[in-house]
mmCIF file of C-alpha atoms in Angstrom:
data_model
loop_
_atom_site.group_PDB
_atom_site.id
_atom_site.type_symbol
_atom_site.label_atom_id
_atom_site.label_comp_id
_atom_site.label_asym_id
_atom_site.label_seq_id
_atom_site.Cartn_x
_atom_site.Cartn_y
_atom_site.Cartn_z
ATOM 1 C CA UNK A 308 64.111 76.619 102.573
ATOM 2 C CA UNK A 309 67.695 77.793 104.835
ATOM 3 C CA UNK A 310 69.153 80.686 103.577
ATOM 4 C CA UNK A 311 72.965 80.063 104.648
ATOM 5 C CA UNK A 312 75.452 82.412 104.557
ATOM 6 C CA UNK A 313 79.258 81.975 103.971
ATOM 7 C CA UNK A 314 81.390 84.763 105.341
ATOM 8 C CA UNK A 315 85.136 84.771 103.858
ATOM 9 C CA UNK A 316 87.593 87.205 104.440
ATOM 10 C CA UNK A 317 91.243 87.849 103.979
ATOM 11 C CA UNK A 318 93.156 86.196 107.069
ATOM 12 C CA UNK A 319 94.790 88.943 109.651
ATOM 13 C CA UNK A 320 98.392 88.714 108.636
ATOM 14 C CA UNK A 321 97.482 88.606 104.411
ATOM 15 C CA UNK A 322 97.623 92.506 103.413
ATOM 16 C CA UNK A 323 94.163 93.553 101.954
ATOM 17 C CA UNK A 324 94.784 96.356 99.067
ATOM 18 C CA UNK A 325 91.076 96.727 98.734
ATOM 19 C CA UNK A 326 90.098 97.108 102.698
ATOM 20 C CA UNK A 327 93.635 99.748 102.913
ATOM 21 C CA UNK A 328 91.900 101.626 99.494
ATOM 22 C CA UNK A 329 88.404 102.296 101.023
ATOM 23 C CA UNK A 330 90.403 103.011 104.318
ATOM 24 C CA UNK A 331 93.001 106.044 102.648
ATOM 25 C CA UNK A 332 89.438 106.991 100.595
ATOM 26 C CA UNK A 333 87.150 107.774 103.887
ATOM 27 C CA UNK A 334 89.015 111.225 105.018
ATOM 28 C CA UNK A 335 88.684 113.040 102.128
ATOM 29 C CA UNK A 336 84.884 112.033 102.128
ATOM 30 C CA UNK A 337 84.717 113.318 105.749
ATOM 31 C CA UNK A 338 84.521 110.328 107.168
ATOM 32 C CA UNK A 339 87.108 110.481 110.491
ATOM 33 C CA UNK A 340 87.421 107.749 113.076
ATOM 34 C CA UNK A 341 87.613 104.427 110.999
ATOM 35 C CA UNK A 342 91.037 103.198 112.304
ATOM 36 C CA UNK A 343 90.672 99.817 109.835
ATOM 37 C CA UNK A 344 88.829 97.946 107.005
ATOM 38 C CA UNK A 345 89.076 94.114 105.777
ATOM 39 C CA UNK A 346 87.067 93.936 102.668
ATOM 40 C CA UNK A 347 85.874 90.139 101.480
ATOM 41 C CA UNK A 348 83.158 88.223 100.198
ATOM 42 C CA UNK A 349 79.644 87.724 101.166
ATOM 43 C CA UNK A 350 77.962 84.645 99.571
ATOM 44 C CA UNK A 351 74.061 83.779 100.313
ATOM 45 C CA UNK A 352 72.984 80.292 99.450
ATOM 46 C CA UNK A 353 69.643 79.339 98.860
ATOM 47 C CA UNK A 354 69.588 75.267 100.186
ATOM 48 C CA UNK A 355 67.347 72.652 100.273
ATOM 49 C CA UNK A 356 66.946 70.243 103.504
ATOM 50 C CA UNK A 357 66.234 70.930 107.097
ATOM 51 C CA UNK A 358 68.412 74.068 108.636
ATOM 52 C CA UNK A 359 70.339 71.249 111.195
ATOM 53 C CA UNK A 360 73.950 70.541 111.531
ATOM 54 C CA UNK A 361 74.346 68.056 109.011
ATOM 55 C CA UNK A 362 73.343 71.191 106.385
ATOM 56 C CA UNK A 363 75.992 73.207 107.915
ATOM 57 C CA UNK A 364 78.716 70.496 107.594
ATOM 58 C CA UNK A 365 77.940 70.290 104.270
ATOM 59 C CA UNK A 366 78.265 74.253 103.719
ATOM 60 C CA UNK A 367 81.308 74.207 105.496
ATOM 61 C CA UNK A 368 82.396 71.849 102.748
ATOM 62 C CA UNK A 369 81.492 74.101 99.975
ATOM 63 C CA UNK A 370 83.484 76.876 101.592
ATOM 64 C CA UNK A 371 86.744 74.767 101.876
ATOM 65 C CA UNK A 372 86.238 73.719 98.721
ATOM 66 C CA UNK A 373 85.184 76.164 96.237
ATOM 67 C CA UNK A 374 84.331 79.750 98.106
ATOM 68 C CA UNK A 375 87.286 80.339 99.744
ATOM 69 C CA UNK A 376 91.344 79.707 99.714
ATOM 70 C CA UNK A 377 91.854 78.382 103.484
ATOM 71 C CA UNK A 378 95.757 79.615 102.872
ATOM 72 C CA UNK A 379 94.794 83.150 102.733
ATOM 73 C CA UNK A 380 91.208 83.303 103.933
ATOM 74 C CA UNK A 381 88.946 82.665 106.867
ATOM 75 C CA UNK A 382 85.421 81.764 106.743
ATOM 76 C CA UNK A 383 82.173 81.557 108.842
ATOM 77 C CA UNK A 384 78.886 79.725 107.887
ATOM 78 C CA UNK A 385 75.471 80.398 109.908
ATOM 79 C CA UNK A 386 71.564 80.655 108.934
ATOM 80 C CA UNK A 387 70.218 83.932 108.303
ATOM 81 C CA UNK A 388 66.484 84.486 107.951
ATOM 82 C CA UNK A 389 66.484 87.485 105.810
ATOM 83 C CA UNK A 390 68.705 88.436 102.933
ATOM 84 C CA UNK A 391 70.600 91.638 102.589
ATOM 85 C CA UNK A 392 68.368 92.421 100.130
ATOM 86 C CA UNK A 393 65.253 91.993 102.484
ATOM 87 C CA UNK A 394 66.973 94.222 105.483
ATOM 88 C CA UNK A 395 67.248 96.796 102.917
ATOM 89 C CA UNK A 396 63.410 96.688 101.988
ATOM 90 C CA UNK A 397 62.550 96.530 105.374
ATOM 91 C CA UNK A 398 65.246 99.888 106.039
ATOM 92 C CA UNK A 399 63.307 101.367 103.017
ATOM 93 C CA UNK A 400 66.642 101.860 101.056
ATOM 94 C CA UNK A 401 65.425 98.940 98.598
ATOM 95 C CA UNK B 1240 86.246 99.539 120.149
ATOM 96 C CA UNK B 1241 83.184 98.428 118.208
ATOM 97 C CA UNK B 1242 83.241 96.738 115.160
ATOM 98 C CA UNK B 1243 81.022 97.373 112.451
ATOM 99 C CA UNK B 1244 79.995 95.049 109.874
ATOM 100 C CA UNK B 1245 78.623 96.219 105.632
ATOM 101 C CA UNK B 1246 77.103 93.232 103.769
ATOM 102 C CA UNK B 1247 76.832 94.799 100.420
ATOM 103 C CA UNK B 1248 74.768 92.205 98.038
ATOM 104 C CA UNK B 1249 74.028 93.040 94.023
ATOM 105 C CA UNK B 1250 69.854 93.564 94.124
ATOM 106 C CA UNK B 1251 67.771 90.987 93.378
ATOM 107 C CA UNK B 1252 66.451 91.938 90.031
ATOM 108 C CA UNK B 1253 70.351 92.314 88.670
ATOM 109 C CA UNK B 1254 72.198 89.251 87.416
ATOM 110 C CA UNK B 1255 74.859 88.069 89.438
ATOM 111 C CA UNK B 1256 77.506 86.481 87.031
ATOM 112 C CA UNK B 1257 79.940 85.012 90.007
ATOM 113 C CA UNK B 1258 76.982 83.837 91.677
ATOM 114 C CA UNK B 1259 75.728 81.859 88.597
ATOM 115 C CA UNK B 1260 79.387 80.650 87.753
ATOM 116 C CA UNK B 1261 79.238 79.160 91.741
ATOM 117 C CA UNK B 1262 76.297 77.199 91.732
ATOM 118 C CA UNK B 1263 77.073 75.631 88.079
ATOM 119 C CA UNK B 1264 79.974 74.459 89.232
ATOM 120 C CA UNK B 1265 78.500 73.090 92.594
ATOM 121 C CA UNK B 1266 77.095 69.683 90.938
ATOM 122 C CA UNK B 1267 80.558 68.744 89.437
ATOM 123 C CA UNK B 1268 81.714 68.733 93.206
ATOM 124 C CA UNK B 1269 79.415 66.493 94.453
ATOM 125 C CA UNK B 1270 77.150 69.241 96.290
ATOM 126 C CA UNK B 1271 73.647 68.620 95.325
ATOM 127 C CA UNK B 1272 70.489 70.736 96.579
ATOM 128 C CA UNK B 1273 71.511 74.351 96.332
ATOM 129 C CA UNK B 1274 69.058 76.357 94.306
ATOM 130 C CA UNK B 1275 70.373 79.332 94.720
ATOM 131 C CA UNK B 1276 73.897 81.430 94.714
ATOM 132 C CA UNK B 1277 74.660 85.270 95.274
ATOM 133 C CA UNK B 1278 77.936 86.670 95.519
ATOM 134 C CA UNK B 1279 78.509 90.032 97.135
ATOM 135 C CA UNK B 1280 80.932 91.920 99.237
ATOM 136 C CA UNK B 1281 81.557 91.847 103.506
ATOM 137 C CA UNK B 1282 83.238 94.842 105.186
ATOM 138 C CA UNK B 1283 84.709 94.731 108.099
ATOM 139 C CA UNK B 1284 85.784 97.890 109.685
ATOM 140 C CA UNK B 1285 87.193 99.181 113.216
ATOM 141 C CA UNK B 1286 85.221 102.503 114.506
ATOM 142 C CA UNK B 1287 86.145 104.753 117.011
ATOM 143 C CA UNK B 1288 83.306 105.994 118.911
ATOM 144 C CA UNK B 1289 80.774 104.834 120.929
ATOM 145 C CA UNK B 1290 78.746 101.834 119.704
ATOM 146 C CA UNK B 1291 75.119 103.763 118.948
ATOM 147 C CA UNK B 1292 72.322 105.070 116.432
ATOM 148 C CA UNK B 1293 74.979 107.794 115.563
ATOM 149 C CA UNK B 1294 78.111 105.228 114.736
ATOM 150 C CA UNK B 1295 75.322 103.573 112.590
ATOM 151 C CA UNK B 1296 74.559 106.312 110.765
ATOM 152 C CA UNK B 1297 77.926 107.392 110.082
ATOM 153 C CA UNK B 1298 78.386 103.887 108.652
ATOM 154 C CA UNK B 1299 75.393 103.776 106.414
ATOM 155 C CA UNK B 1300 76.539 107.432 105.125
ATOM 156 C CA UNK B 1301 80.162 105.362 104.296
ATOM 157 C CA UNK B 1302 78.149 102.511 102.411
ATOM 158 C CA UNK B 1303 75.871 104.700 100.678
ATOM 159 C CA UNK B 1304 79.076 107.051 99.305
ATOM 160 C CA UNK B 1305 81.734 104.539 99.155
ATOM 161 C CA UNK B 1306 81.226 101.061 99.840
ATOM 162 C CA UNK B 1307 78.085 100.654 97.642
ATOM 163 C CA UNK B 1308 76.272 101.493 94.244
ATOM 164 C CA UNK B 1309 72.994 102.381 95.462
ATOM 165 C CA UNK B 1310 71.735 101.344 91.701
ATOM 166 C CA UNK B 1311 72.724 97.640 91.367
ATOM 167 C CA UNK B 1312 73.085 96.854 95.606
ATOM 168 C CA UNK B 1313 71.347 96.920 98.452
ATOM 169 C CA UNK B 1314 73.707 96.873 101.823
ATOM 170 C CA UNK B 1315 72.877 96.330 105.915
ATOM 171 C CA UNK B 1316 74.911 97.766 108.463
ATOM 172 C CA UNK B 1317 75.053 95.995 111.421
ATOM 173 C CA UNK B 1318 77.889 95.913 114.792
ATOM 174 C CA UNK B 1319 79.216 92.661 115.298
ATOM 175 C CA UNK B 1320 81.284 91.394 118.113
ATOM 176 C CA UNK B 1321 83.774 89.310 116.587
ATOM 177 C CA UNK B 1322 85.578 88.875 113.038
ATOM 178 C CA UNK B 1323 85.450 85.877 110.684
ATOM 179 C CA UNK B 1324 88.962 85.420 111.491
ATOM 180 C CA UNK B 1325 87.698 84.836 115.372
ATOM 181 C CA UNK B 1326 85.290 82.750 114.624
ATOM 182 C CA UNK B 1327 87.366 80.809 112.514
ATOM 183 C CA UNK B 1328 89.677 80.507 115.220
ATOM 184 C CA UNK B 1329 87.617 79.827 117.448
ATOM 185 C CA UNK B 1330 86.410 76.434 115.363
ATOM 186 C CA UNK B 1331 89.935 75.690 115.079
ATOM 187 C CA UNK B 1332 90.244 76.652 111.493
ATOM 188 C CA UNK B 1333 92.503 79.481 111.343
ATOM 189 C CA UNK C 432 97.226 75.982 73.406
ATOM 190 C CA UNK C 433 95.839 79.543 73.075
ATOM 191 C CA UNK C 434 95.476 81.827 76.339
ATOM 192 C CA UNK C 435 92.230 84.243 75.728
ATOM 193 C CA UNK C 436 92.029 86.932 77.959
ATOM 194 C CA UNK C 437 88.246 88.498 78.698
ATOM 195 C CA UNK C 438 88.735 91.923 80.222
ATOM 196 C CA UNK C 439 85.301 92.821 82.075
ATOM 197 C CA UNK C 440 84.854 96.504 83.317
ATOM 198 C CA UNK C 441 81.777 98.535 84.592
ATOM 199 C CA UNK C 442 79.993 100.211 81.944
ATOM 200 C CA UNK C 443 81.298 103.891 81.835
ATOM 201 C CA UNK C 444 77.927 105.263 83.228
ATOM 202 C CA UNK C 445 77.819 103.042 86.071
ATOM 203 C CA UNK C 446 79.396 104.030 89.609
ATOM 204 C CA UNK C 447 82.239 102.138 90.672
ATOM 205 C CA UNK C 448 82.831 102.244 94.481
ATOM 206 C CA UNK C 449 86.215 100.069 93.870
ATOM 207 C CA UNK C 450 87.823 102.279 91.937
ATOM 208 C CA UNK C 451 86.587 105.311 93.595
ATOM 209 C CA UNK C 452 88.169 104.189 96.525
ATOM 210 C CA UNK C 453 91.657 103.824 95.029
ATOM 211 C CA UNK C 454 90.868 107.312 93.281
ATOM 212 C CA UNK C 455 90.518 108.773 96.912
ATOM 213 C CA UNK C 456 93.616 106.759 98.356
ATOM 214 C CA UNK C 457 96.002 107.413 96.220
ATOM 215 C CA UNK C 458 97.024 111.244 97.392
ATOM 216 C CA UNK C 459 97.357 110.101 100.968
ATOM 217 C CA UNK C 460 99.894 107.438 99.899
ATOM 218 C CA UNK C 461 101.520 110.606 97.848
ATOM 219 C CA UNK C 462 100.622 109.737 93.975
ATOM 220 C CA UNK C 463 98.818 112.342 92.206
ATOM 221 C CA UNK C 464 97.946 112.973 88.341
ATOM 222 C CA UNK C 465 95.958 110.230 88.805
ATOM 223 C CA UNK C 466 92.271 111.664 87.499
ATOM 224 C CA UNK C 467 90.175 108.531 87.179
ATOM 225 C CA UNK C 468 90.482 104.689 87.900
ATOM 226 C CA UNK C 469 88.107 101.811 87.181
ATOM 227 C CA UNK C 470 88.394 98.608 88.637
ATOM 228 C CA UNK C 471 86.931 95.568 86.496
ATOM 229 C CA UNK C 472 87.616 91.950 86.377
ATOM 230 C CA UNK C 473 90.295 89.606 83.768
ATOM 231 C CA UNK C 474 90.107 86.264 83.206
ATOM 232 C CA UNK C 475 92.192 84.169 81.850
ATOM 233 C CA UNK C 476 91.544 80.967 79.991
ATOM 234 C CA UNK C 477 93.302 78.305 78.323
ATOM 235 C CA UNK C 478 90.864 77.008 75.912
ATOM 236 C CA UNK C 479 92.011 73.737 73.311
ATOM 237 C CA UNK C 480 91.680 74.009 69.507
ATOM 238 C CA UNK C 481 93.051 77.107 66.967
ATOM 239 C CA UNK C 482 93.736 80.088 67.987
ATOM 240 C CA UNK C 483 90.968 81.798 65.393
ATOM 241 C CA UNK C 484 87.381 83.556 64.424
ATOM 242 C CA UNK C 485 85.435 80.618 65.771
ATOM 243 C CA UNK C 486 87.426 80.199 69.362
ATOM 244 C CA UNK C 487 87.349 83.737 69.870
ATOM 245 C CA UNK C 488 83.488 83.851 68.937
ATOM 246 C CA UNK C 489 82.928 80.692 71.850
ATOM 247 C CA UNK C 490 84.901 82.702 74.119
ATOM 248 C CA UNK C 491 82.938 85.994 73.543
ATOM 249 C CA UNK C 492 79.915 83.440 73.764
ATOM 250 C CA UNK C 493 80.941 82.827 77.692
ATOM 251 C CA UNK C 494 81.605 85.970 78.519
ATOM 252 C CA UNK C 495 77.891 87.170 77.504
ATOM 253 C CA UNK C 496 76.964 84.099 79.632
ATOM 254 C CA UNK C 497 78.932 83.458 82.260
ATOM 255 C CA UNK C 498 81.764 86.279 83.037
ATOM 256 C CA UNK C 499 79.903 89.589 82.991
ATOM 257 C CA UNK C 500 76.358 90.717 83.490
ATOM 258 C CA UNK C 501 76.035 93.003 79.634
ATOM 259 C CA UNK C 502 73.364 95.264 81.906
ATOM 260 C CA UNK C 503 76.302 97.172 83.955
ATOM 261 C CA UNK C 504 79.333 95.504 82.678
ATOM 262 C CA UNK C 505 81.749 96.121 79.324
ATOM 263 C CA UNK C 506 83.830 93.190 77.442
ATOM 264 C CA UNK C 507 86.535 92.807 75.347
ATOM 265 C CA UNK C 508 88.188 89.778 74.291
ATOM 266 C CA UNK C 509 91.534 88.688 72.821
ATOM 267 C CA UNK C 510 94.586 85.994 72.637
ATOM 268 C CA UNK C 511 97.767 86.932 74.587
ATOM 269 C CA UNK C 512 100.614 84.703 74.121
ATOM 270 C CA UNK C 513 101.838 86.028 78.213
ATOM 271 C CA UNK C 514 100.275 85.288 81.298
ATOM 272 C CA UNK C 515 100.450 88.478 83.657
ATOM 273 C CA UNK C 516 102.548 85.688 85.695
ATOM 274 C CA UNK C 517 105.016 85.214 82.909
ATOM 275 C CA UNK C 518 105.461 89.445 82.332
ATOM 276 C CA UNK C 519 105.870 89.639 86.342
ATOM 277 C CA UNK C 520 108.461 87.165 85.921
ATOM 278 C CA UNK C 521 110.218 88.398 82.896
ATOM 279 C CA UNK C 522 110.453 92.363 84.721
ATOM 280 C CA UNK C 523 112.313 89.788 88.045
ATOM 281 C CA UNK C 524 109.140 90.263 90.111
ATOM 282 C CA UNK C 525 107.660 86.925 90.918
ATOM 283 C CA UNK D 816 95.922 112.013 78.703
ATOM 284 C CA UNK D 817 97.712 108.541 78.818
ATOM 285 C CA UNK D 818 95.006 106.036 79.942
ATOM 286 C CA UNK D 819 97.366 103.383 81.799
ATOM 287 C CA UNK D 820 96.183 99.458 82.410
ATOM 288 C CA UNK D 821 97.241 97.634 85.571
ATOM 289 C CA UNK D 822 96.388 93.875 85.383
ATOM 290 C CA UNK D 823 96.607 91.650 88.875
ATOM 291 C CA UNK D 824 96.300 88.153 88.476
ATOM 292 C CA UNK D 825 96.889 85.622 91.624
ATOM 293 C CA UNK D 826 100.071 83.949 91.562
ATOM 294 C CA UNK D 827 100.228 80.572 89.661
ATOM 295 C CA UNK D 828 101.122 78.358 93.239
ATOM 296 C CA UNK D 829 97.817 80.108 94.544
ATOM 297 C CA UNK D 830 94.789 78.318 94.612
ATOM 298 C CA UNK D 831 92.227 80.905 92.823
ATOM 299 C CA UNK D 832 88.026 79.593 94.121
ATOM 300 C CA UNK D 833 86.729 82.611 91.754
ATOM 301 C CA UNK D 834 88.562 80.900 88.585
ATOM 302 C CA UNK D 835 87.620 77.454 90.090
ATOM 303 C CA UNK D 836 83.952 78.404 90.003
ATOM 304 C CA UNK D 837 84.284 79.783 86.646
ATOM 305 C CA UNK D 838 85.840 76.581 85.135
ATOM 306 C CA UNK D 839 83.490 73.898 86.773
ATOM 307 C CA UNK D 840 80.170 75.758 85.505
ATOM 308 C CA UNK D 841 81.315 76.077 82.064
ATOM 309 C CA UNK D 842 79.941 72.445 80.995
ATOM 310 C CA UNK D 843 76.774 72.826 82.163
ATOM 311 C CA UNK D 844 76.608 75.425 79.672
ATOM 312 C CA UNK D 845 77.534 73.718 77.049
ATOM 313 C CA UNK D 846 80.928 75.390 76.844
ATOM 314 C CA UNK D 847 83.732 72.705 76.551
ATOM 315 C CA UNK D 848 87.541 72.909 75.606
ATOM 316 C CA UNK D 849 88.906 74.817 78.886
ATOM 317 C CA UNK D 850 91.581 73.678 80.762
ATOM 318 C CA UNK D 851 92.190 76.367 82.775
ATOM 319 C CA UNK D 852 90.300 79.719 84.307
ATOM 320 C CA UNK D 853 92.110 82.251 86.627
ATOM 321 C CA UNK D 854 90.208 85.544 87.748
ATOM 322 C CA UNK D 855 91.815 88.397 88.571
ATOM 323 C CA UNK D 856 91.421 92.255 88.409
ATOM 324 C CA UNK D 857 91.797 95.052 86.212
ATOM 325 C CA UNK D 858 92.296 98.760 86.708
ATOM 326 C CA UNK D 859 91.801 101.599 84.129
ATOM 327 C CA UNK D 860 93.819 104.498 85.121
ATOM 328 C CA UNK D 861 93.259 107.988 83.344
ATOM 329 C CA UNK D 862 97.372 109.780 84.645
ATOM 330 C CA UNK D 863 98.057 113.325 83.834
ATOM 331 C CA UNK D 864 101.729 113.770 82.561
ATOM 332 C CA UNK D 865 103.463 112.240 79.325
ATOM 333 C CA UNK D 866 103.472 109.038 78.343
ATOM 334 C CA UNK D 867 106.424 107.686 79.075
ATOM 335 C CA UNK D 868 109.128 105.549 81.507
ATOM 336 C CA UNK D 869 108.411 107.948 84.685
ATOM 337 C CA UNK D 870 104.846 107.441 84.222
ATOM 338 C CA UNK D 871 104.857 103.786 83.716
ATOM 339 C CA UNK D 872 107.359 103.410 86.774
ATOM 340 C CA UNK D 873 104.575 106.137 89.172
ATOM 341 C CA UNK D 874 102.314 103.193 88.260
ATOM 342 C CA UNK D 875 104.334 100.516 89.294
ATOM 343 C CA UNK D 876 104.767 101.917 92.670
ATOM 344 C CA UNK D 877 100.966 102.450 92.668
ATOM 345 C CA UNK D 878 100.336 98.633 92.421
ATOM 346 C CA UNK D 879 102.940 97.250 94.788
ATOM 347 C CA UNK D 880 101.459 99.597 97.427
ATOM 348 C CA UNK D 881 97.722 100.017 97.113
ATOM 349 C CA UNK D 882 96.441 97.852 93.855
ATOM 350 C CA UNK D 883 97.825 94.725 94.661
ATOM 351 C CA UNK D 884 99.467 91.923 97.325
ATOM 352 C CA UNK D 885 102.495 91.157 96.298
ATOM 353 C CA UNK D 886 102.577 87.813 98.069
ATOM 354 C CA UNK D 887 99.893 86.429 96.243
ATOM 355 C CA UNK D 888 99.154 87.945 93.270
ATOM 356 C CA UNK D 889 101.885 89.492 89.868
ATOM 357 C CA UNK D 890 101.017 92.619 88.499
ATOM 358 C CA UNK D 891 101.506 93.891 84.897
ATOM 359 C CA UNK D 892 101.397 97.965 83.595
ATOM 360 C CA UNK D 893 100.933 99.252 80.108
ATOM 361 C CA UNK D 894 99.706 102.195 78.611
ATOM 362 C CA UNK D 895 96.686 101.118 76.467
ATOM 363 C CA UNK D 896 94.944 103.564 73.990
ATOM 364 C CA UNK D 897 91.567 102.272 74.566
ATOM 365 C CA UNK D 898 89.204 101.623 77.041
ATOM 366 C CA UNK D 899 87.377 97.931 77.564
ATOM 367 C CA UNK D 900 84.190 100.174 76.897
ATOM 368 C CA UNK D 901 85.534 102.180 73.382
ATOM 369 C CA UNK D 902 86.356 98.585 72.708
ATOM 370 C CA UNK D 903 82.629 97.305 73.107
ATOM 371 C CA UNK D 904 81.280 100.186 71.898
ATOM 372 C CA UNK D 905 83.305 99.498 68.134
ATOM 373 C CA UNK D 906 81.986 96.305 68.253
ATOM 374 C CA UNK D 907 78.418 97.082 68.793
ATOM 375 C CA UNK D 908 78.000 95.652 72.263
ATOM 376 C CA UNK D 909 77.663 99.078 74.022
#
């Protein structure tokens, strides 16, 4: 079964208080060198049907319609064999 | 400069209440056939630095302190050539 | 009609990465006294019938279910005659 | 210490997908009688300092600049004696 995932973030020109927050946060952690950070939302579907285009339109759909607000947000759909949560594993952090 | 991507994504093993609240209300839209729904967080932030193990590693030290709760989420870091907000461009969305 | 807010925040022993990272911004944007901050989630509804025990209980009922995971997460719930949209309004800011 | 709430809710002309989730799964679990869901956040803020019209107006700054967009979303600050979590905790749910 596709595993699609739907990439949404705040649009260039909205101001993101939670990307600025972790990006005032990082230098007193030690962290130097991050110049900027856009935090949004990462959502994994689990979806029946063959992994073709006509399952993609009908993501695409889903993320116009219910997973993001096109006014304020941009959003990318693409298959992705393995799961955050299986990277991790894999990375031995899981 | 290279940008660098953190999926953070609750574990699999911890319930994921927006996730739930997503796919029940999928039917009621007329989307049929997902089975599954997670909902977890993208970051997207600009590095300074050369694009290598060590930029990595500086990440994953930012996603383990900051960006994540190594308890209840598993993350991947990963460099990425262009933004949502490109992409969506790119498809004419944005 | 009644407005019942559910106020959902991480359980006191859990790490909160959001709110640590407003924690760690806020010197560099020159506010101190500021010793801890938690970042949760509020929802509010407007749910038909009386404004009593019972609607309270179905509302407390959803947000076991629905708006929180009860593993990592804290709620409280309560009627509120103004929406955070009406106070804005009222102090001239929306 | 003066434990100070900051509640951000999107604007009402916003279109709010989190909120939209929320109210479309509610029937499917049997939950009926909402009209209306809107998500937003909330932040618990421990401030040194008494409790009083300087502090409330230090916390107003805070939100316009780093807890909120002021765009999109109205923001509301009151000093609150107790804590989502003392709250659960009275009622047995902690």
């Amino acid at each position: 079964m596709p595993r699609v995932v739907v990439d949404v973030m705040p649009k260039p020109e909205i101001l993101d208080p939670q990307g600025k927050a972790v990006l005032g946060a990082l230098p007193r952690l030690g962290f130097t060198g991050v110049t900027d950070v856009r935090q949004g939302k990462r959502f994994e579907l689990e979806v029946e049907g063959d992994d073709g285009d006509e399952l993609l339109a009908r993501v695409r759909s889903m993320a116009e319609t219910l997973l993001s607000n096109p006014v304020i947000e941009d959003f990318e759909v693409h298959v992705e064999e393995h799961s955050v949560a299986e990277v991790a594993h894999e990375a031995g952090r899981a």
